[in-house]
Coordinates of N, CA, C and O in Angstrom, one line a residue:
X52 N -7.9 13.5 5.6 CA -7.7 12.2 4.8 C -7.7 11.3 6.0 O -7.1 11.2 6.7
X53 N -8.7 10.1 5.7 CA -8.6 9.0 6.9 C -7.0 8.1 6.5 O -6.7 8.2 5.8
X54 N -7.2 7.7 7.7 CA -5.9 6.9 7.9 C -5.6 5.5 6.8 O -4.7 4.9 6.1
X55 N -6.6 4.8 6.0 CA -6.8 3.6 5.8 C -6.7 4.3 4.4 O -6.4 3.5 3.6
X56 N -7.4 5.5 4.1 CA -7.4 5.8 2.7 C -6.3 6.0 2.1 O -5.9 5.9 1.2
X57 N -5.3 6.6 3.0 CA -3.9 7.2 2.9 C -3.0 5.9 2.6 O -2.5 6.1 2.4
X58 N -2.9 5.0 3.6 CA -2.3 3.8 3.6 C -2.5 3.3 2.3 O -1.6 2.6 1.4
X59 N -4.2 2.9 1.9 CA -4.3 1.9 0.6 C -3.8 2.7 -0.3 O -3.2 2.1 -1.5
X60 N -3.8 4.1 -0.6 CA -3.3 5.0 -1.8 C -1.9 4.5 -1.8 O -1.0 4.8 -2.7
X61 N -1.3 5.1 -0.7 CA 0.4 4.8 -0.9 C 0.6 3.7 -1.4 O 1.8 3.2 -2.1
X62 N 0.2 2.3 -0.9 CA 0.3 0.9 -1.2 C 0.0 0.8 -2.7 O 1.2 0.6 -3.3
X63 N -0.9 1.8 -3.3 CA -1.3 1.5 -4.7 C -0.2 1.9 -5.2 O 0.3 1.4 -6.1
X64 N 0.0 3.2 -5.0 CA 0.8 3.8 -5.7 C 2.2 3.1 -5.9 O 3.2 3.1 -6.9
X65 N 3.0 2.4 -4.8 CA 3.6 2.0 -4.6 C 4.0 0.7 -5.1 O 5.3 0.2 -5.9
X66 N 3.1 0.0 -5.5 CA 2.5 -1.7 -6.3 C 2.8 -1.2 -7.9 O 3.5 -1.7 -8.6
X67 N 2.5 0.1 -8.0 CA 2.5 0.4 -9.6 C 3.6 1.3 -10.3 O 4.2 0.5 -11.0
X68 N 4.5 1.6 -9.3 CA 5.6 2.1 -9.6 C 6.5 0.7 -9.3 O 7.5 0.8 -10.6
X69 N 6.3 -0.1 -9.0 CA 7.2 -1.5 -8.2 C 7.0 -2.1 -9.7 O 7.8 -2.6 -10.5
X70 N 5.6 -2.3 -10.4 CA 5.2 -2.8 -11.4 C 6.5 -2.1 -12.9 O 7.3 -2.8 -13.8
X71 N 5.9 -0.7 -12.6 CA 6.4 -0.1 -13.8 C 8.1 -0.3 -13.7 O 8.6 -0.4 -14.7
X72 N 8.8 0.0 -12.4 CA 10.3 -0.2 -12.4 C 10.9 -1.8 -12.3 O 11.8 -2.0 -13.0
X73 N 10.2 -2.7 -12.5 CA 10.3 -3.8 -12.9 C 10.8 -4.0 -14.2 O 11.4 -5.4 -14.5
X74 N 10.3 -3.7 -14.9 CA 10.9 -3.6 -16.7 C 11.9 -3.3 -16.8 O 12.7 -3.6 -17.3
X75 N 12.6 -2.3 -15.6 CA 14.3 -1.9 -16.0 C 15.1 -2.4 -14.9 O 16.2 -3.0 -15.1
X76 N 14.5 -2.2 -13.5 CA 15.3 -2.5 -12.7 C 14.6 -3.4 -11.6 O 13.7 -3.4 -10.9
X77 N 14.5 -4.9 -11.9 CA 14.3 -6.0 -11.4 C 13.9 -6.0 -10.1 O 12.9 -5.6 -9.3
X78 N 15.2 -6.1 -9.5 CA 15.3 -6.4 -7.7 C 14.6 -4.9 -7.3 O 13.5 -5.1 -6.2
X79 N 14.6 -3.8 -7.6 CA 14.1 -2.5 -7.0 C 12.5 -2.8 -7.2 O 11.7 -2.3 -6.2
X80 N 12.0 -2.9 -8.4 CA 10.5 -2.9 -8.7 C 10.0 -3.9 -7.7 O 8.7 -3.9 -7.6
X81 N 10.6 -5.4 -7.8 CA 9.9 -6.1 -6.6 C 9.9 -6.0 -4.9 O 9.1 -6.0 -4.5
X82 N 11.1 -5.2 -5.0 CA 10.8 -4.7 -3.4 C 9.8 -3.9 -3.4 O 9.4 -3.8 -2.6
X83 N 9.6 -2.6 -4.2 CA 8.4 -2.0 -4.5 C 7.2 -2.6 -4.4 O 6.5 -1.6 -3.4
X84 N 7.0 -3.6 -4.8 CA 6.0 -4.0 -4.9 C 5.5 -4.6 -3.7 O 4.3 -4.6 -3.7
X85 N 6.6 -5.6 -3.1 CA 6.4 -6.3 -2.3 C 5.5 -5.3 -1.2 O 4.9 -5.7 -0.2
X86 N 6.6 -4.2 -0.8 CA 6.3 -3.3 0.1 C 4.8 -2.7 0.3 O 4.3 -2.2 1.1
X87 N 4.4 -2.6 -1.1 CA 3.2 -1.8 -1.1 C 2.5 -2.5 -1.5 O 1.4 -2.2 -0.4
X88 N 2.7 -4.0 -1.4 CA 1.4 -4.9 -1.0 C 0.9 -5.2 0.3 O 0.1 -5.1 1.3
X89 N 2.4 -5.1 1.3 CA 2.2 -4.9 2.6 C 1.5 -3.6 3.1 O 0.7 -3.7 4.2
X90 N 1.8 -2.8 2.9 CA 1.3 -1.2 2.9 C -0.3 -1.7 2.8 O -0.9 -1.3 3.8
X91 N -0.7 -2.2 1.9 CA -2.1 -2.1 1.6 C -2.6 -3.1 2.4 O -4.0 -2.6 2.6
X92 N -2.3 -4.2 2.4 CA -2.4 -5.1 3.5 C -2.8 -4.6 4.9 O -3.7 -5.1 5.5
X93 N -1.6 -3.6 5.3 CA -1.6 -3.3 6.7 C -2.5 -2.1 6.7 O -2.7 -2.1 8.1
X94 N -3.2 -1.7 5.8 CA -4.0 -0.5 5.9 C -5.5 -1.2 6.3 O -6.5 -0.7 7.0
X95 N -5.5 -2.6 6.1 CA -7.0 -3.2 6.5 C -7.0 -3.2 8.2 O -8.0 -3.2 8.4
X96 N -6.3 -3.3 8.7 CA -5.8 -3.1 10.2 C -6.8 -2.0 10.8 O -7.2 -2.1 11.7
X97 N -6.8 -0.9 10.2 CA -7.3 0.3 10.3 C -8.8 0.4 10.3 O -9.7 1.6 10.2
X98 N -9.3 -0.5 9.8 CA -10.4 -0.4 9.0 C -11.9 -0.5 10.2 O -11.4 -0.6 11.1
X99 N -12.7 0.5 10.2 CA -13.8 0.6 11.2 C -14.0 -0.6 11.8 O -14.5 -1.3 10.9
X100 N -13.8 -0.8 13.3 CA -15.0 -1.7 14.0 C -16.3 -1.1 14.7 O -16.0 0.0 15.2
X101 N -16.9 -2.3 14.7 CA -18.0 -1.9 15.5 C -17.6 -1.6 17.2 O -17.2 -2.0 17.8
X102 N -18.1 -0.1 17.1 CA -18.1 0.2 18.9 C -19.1 -0.3 19.6 O -20.4 -0.4 19.6
X103 N -18.6 -0.9 21.1 CA -19.4 -1.5 22.0 C -20.0 0.0 22.8 O -19.3 0.6 23.3
X104 N -21.0 -0.2 23.0 CA -22.1 0.7 23.8 C -22.6 0.0 25.3 O -22.6 -1.0 25.5

């Protein structure tokens, strides 16, 4: 699996887990949601760039 896909998937799972947990434990859910968003945003750093020839 590519690095971008893996980071995006992990970030998405963390955001969804944060949303679910925030209904019971607000602080933990909020932290997981923010961290998941950072991971998803950070995955865009590894998107393929055009190679110079």
